[in-house]
PDB file of C-alpha atoms in Angstrom:
ATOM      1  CA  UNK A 123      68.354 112.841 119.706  1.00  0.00           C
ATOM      2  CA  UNK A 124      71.849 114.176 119.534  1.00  0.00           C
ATOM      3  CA  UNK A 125      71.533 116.316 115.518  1.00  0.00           C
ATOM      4  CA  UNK A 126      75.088 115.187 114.049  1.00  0.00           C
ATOM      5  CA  UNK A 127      74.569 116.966 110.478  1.00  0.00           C
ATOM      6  CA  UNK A 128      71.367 118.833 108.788  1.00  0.00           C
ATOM      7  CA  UNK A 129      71.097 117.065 105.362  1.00  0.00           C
ATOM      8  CA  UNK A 130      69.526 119.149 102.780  1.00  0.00           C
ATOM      9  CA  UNK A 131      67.266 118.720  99.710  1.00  0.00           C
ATOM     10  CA  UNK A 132      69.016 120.626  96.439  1.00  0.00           C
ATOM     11  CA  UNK A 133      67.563 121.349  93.193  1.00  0.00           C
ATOM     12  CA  UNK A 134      68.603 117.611  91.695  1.00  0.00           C
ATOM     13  CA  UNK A 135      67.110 114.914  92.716  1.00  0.00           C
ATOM     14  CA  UNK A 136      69.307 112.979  94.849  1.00  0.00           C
ATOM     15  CA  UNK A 137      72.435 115.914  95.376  1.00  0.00           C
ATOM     16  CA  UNK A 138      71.996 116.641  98.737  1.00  0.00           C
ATOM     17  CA  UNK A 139      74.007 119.508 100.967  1.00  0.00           C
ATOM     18  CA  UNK A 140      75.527 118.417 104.291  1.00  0.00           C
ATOM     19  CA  UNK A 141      76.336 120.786 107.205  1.00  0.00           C
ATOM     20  CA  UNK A 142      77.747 118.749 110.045  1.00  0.00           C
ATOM     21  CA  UNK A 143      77.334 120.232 113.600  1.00  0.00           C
ATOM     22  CA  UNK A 144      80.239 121.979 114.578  1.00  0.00           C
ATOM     23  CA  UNK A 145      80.902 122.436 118.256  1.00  0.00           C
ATOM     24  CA  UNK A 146      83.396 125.101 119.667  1.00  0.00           C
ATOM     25  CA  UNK A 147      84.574 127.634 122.488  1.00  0.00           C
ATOM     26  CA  UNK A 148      87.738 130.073 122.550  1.00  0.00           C
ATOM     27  CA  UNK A 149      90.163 126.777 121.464  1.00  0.00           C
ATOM     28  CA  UNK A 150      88.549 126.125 118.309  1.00  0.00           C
ATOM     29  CA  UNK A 151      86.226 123.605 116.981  1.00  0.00           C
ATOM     30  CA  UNK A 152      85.582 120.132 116.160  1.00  0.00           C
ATOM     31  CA  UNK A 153      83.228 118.905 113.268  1.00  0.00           C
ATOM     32  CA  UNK A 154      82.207 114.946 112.693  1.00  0.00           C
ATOM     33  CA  UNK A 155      82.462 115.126 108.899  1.00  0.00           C
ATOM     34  CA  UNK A 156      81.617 111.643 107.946  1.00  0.00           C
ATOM     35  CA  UNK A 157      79.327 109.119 110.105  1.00  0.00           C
ATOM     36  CA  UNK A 158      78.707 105.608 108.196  1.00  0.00           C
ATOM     37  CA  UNK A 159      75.945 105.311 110.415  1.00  0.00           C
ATOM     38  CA  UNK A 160      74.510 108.519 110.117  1.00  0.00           C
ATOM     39  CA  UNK A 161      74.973 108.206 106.293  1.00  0.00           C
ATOM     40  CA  UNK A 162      73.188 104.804 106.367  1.00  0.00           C
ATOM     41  CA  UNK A 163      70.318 106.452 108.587  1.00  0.00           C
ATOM     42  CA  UNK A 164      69.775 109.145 106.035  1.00  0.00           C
ATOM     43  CA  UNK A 165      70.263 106.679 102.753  1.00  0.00           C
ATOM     44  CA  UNK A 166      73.724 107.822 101.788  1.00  0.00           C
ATOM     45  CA  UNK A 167      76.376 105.266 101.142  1.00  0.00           C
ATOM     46  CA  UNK A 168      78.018 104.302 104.422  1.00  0.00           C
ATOM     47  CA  UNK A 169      81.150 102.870 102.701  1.00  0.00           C
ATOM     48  CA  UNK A 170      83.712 105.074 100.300  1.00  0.00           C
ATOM     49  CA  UNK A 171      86.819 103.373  98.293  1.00  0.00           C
ATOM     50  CA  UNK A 172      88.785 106.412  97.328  1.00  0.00           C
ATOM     51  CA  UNK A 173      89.865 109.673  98.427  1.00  0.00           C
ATOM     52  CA  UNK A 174      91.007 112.335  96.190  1.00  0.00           C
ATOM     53  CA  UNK A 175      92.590 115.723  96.742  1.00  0.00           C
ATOM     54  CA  UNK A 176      93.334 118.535  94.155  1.00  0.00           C
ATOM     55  CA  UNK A 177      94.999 121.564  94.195  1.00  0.00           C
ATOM     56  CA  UNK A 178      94.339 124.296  91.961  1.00  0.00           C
ATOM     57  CA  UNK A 179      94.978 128.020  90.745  1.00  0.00           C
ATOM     58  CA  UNK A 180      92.152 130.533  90.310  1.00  0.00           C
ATOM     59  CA  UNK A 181      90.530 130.599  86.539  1.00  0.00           C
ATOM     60  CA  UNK A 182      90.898 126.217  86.495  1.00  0.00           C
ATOM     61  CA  UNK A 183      87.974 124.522  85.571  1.00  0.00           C
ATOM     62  CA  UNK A 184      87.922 120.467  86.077  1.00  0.00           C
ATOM     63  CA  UNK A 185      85.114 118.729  84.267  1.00  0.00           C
ATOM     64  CA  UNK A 186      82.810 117.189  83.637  1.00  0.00           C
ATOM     65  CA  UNK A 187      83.573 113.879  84.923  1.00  0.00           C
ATOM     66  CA  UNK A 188      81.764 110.445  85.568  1.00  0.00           C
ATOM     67  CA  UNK A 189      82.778 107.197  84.810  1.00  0.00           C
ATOM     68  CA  UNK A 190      80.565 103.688  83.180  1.00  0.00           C
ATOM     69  CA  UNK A 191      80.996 100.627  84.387  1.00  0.00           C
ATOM     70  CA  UNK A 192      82.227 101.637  87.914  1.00  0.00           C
ATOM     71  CA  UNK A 193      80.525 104.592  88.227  1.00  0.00           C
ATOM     72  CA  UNK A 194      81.566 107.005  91.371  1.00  0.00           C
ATOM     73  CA  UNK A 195      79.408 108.749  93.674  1.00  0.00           C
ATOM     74  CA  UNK A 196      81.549 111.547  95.240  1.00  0.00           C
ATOM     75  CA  UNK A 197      81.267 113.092  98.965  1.00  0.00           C
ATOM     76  CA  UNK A 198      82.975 116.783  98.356  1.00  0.00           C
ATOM     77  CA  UNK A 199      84.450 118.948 100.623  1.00  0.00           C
ATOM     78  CA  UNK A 200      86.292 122.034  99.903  1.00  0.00           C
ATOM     79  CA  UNK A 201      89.350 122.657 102.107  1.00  0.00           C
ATOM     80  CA  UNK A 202      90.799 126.048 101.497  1.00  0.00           C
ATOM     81  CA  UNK A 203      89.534 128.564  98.662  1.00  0.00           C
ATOM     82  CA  UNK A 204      86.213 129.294  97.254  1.00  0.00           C
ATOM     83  CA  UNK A 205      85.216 127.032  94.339  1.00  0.00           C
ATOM     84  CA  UNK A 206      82.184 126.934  92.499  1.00  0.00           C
ATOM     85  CA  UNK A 207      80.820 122.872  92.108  1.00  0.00           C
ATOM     86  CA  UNK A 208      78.488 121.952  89.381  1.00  0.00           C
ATOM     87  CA  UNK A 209      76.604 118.400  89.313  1.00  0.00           C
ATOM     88  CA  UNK A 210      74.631 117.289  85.828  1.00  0.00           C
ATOM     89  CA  UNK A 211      72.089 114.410  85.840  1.00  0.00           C
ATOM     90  CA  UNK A 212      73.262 112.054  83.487  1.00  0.00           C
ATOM     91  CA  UNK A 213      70.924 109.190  84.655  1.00  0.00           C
ATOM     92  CA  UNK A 214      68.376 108.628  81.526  1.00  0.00           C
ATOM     93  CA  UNK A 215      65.612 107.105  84.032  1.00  0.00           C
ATOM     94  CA  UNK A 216      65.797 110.416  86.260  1.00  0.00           C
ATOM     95  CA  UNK A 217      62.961 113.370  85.798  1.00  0.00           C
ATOM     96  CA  UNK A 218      66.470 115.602  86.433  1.00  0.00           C
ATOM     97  CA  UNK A 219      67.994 114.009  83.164  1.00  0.00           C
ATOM     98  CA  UNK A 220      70.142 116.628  81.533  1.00  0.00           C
ATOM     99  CA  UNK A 221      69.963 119.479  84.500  1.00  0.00           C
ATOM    100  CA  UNK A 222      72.434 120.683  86.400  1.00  0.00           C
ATOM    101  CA  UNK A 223      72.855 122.712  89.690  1.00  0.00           C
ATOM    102  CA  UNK A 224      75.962 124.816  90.819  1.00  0.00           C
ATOM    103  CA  UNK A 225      77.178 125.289  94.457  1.00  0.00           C
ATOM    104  CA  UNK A 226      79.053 128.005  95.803  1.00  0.00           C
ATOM    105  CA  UNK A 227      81.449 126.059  98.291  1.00  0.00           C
ATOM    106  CA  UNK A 228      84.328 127.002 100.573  1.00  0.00           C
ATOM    107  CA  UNK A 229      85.336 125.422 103.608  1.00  0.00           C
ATOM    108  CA  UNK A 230      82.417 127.449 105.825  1.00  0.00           C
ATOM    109  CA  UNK A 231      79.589 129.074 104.342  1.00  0.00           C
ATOM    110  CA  UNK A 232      78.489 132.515 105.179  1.00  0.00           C
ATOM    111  CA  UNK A 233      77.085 131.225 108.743  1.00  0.00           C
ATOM    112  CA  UNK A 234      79.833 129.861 109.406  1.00  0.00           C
ATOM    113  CA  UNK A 235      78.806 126.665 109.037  1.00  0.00           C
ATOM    114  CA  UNK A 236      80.886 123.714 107.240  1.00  0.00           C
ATOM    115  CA  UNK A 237      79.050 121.954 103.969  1.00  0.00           C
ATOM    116  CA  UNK A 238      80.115 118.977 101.834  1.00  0.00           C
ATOM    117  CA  UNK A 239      78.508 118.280  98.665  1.00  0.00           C
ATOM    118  CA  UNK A 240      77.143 114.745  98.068  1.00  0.00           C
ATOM    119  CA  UNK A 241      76.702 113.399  94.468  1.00  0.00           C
ATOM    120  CA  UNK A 242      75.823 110.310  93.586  1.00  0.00           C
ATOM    121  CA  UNK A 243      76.415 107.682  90.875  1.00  0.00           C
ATOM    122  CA  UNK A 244      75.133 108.683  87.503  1.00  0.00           C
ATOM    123  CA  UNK A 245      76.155 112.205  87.865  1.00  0.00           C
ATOM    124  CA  UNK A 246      78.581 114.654  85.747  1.00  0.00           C
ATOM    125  CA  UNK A 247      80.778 116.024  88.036  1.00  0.00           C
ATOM    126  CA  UNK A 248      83.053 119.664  87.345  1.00  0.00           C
ATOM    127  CA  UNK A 249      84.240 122.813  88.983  1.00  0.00           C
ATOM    128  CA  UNK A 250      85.422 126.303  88.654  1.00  0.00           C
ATOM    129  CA  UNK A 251      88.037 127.935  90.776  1.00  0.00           C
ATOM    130  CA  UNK A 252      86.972 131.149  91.800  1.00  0.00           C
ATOM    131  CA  UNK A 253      89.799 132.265  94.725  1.00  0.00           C
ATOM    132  CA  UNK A 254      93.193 132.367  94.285  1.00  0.00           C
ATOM    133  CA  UNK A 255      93.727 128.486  95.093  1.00  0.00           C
ATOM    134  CA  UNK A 256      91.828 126.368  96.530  1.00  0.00           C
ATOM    135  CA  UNK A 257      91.977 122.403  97.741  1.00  0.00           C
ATOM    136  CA  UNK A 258      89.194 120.038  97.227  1.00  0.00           C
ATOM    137  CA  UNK A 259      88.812 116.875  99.047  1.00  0.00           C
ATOM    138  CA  UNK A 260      86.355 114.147  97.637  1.00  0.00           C
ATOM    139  CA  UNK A 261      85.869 110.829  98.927  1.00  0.00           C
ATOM    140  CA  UNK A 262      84.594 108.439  96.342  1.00  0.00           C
ATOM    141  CA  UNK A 263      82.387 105.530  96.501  1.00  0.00           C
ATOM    142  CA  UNK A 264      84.172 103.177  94.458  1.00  0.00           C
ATOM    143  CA  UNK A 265      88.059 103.518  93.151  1.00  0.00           C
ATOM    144  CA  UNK A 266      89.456 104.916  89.635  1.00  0.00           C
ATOM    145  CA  UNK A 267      88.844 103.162  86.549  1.00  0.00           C
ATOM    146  CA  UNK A 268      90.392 104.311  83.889  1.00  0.00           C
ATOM    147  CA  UNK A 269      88.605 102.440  80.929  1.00  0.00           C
ATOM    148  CA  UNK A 270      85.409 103.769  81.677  1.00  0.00           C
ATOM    149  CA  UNK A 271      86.470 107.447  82.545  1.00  0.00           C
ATOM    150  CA  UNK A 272      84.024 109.980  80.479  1.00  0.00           C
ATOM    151  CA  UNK A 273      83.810 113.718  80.378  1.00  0.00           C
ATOM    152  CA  UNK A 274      80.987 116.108  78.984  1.00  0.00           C
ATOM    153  CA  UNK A 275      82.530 119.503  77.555  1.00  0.00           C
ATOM    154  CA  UNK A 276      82.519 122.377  80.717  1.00  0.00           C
ATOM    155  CA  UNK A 277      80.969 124.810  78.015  1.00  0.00           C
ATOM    156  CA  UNK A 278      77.879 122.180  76.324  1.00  0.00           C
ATOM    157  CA  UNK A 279      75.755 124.484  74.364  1.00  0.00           C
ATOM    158  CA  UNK A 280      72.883 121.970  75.503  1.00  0.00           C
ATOM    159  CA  UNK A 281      73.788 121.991  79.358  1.00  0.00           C
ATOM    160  CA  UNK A 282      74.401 125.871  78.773  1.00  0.00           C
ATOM    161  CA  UNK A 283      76.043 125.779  82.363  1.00  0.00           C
ATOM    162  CA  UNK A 284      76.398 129.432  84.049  1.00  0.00           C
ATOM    163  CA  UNK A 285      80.078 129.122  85.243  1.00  0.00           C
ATOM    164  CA  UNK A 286      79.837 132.422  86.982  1.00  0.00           C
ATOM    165  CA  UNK A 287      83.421 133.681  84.975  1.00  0.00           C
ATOM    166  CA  UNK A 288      83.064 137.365  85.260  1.00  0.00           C
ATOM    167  CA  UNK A 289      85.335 137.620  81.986  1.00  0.00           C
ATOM    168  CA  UNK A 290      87.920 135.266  83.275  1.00  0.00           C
ATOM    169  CA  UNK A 291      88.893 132.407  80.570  1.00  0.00           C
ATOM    170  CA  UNK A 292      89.151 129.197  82.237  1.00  0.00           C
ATOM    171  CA  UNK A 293      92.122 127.056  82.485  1.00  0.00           C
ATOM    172  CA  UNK A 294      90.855 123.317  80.646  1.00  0.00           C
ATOM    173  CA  UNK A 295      93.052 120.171  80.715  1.00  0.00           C
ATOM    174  CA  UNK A 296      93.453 119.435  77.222  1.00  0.00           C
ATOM    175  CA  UNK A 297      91.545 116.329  77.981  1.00  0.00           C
ATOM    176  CA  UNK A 298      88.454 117.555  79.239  1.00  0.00           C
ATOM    177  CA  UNK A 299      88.672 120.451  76.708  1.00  0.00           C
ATOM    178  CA  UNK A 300      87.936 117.773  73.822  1.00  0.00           C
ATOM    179  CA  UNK A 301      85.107 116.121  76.119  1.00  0.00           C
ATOM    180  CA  UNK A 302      82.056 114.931  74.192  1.00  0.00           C
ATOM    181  CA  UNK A 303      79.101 116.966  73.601  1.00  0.00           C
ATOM    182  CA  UNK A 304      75.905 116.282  75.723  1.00  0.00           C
ATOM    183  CA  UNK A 305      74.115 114.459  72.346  1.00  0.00           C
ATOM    184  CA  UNK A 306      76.679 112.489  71.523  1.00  0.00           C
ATOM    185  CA  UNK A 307      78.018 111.307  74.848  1.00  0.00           C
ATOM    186  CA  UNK A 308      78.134 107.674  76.002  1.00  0.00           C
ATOM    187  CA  UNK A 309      76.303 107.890  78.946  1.00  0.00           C
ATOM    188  CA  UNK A 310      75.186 105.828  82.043  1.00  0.00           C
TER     189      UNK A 310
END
């Protein structure tokens, strides 16, 4: 059987790391990204609504996002830069409630290799923007709905996140910068 794209186990329950086979010679390369069937094969949704691209400076931190009532799962993929991705269980029923996981993306890892983040519905969603700029590409499983747009603070005492900073002082939306505090959020 012909191995499209390793799919790999993370920390959370459910956030899974993809590296899609890339195949090359002196020309370049060519990656399959996204498969709906090998998605479906591997239980991952087959069918996305949205995609979303950001651009941002070094020092920006987006987050932490997830919506109610038309909750998103997000397929991420980071186009040029270095970012550092952070995904927070905020599914009540989950033995991962409350815990987060950070990922240390660019567009090829140290082998090489491309990756794309998968997170699914239920899930806080933020990142930090550790090179100079970098471009994010997420495809979404379901489109933007304003009314039921949430956000958890970036810095939650409870979450106590380890946004790897090195003395930098992030640049917050005003927005997410008055985000609700893990206790008190409304959450899935």
């Amino acid at each position: 059987m012909l191995v499209r794209m390793q799919i790999n186990d993370t920390r959370l329950c459910d956030v899974k790391l993809l590296v899609p086979k890339r195949h090359g010679d002196d020309r370049g390369w060519f990656a399959e990204v996204f498969n709906a069937e090998v998605f479906r094969k591997a239980g991952l949704p087959e069918v996305f609504a949205q995609d979303n691209q950001s651009a941002s400076t070094r020092g920006v931190l987006r987050g932490l996002h997830y919506q109610l009532g038309q909750p998103q799962g997000k397929l991420v993929r980071v186009l040029s830069g270095h970012i550092w991705d952070v995904a927070v269980d905020l599914r009540r029923d989950s033995s991962d409630f409350g815990k987060w996981a950070g990922f240390d993306l660019r567009p090829r890892n140290s082998n090489g290799d491309l990756e794309l983040l998968w997170i699914p519905e239920g899930f806080g969603h933020g990142f930090l923007v550790l090179s100079e700029t970098a471009e994010v590409l997420y495809k979404t499983t379901r489109g933007y709905y304003p009314a039921g747009e949430r956000c958890v603070r970036w810095n939650d005492p409870k979450l106590n996140i380890a946004w790897p900073l090195d003395g930098m002082t992030p640049s917050v939306s005003d927005k997410d910068a008055q985000g609700a505090l893990f206790s008190e959020a409304e959450l899935p």
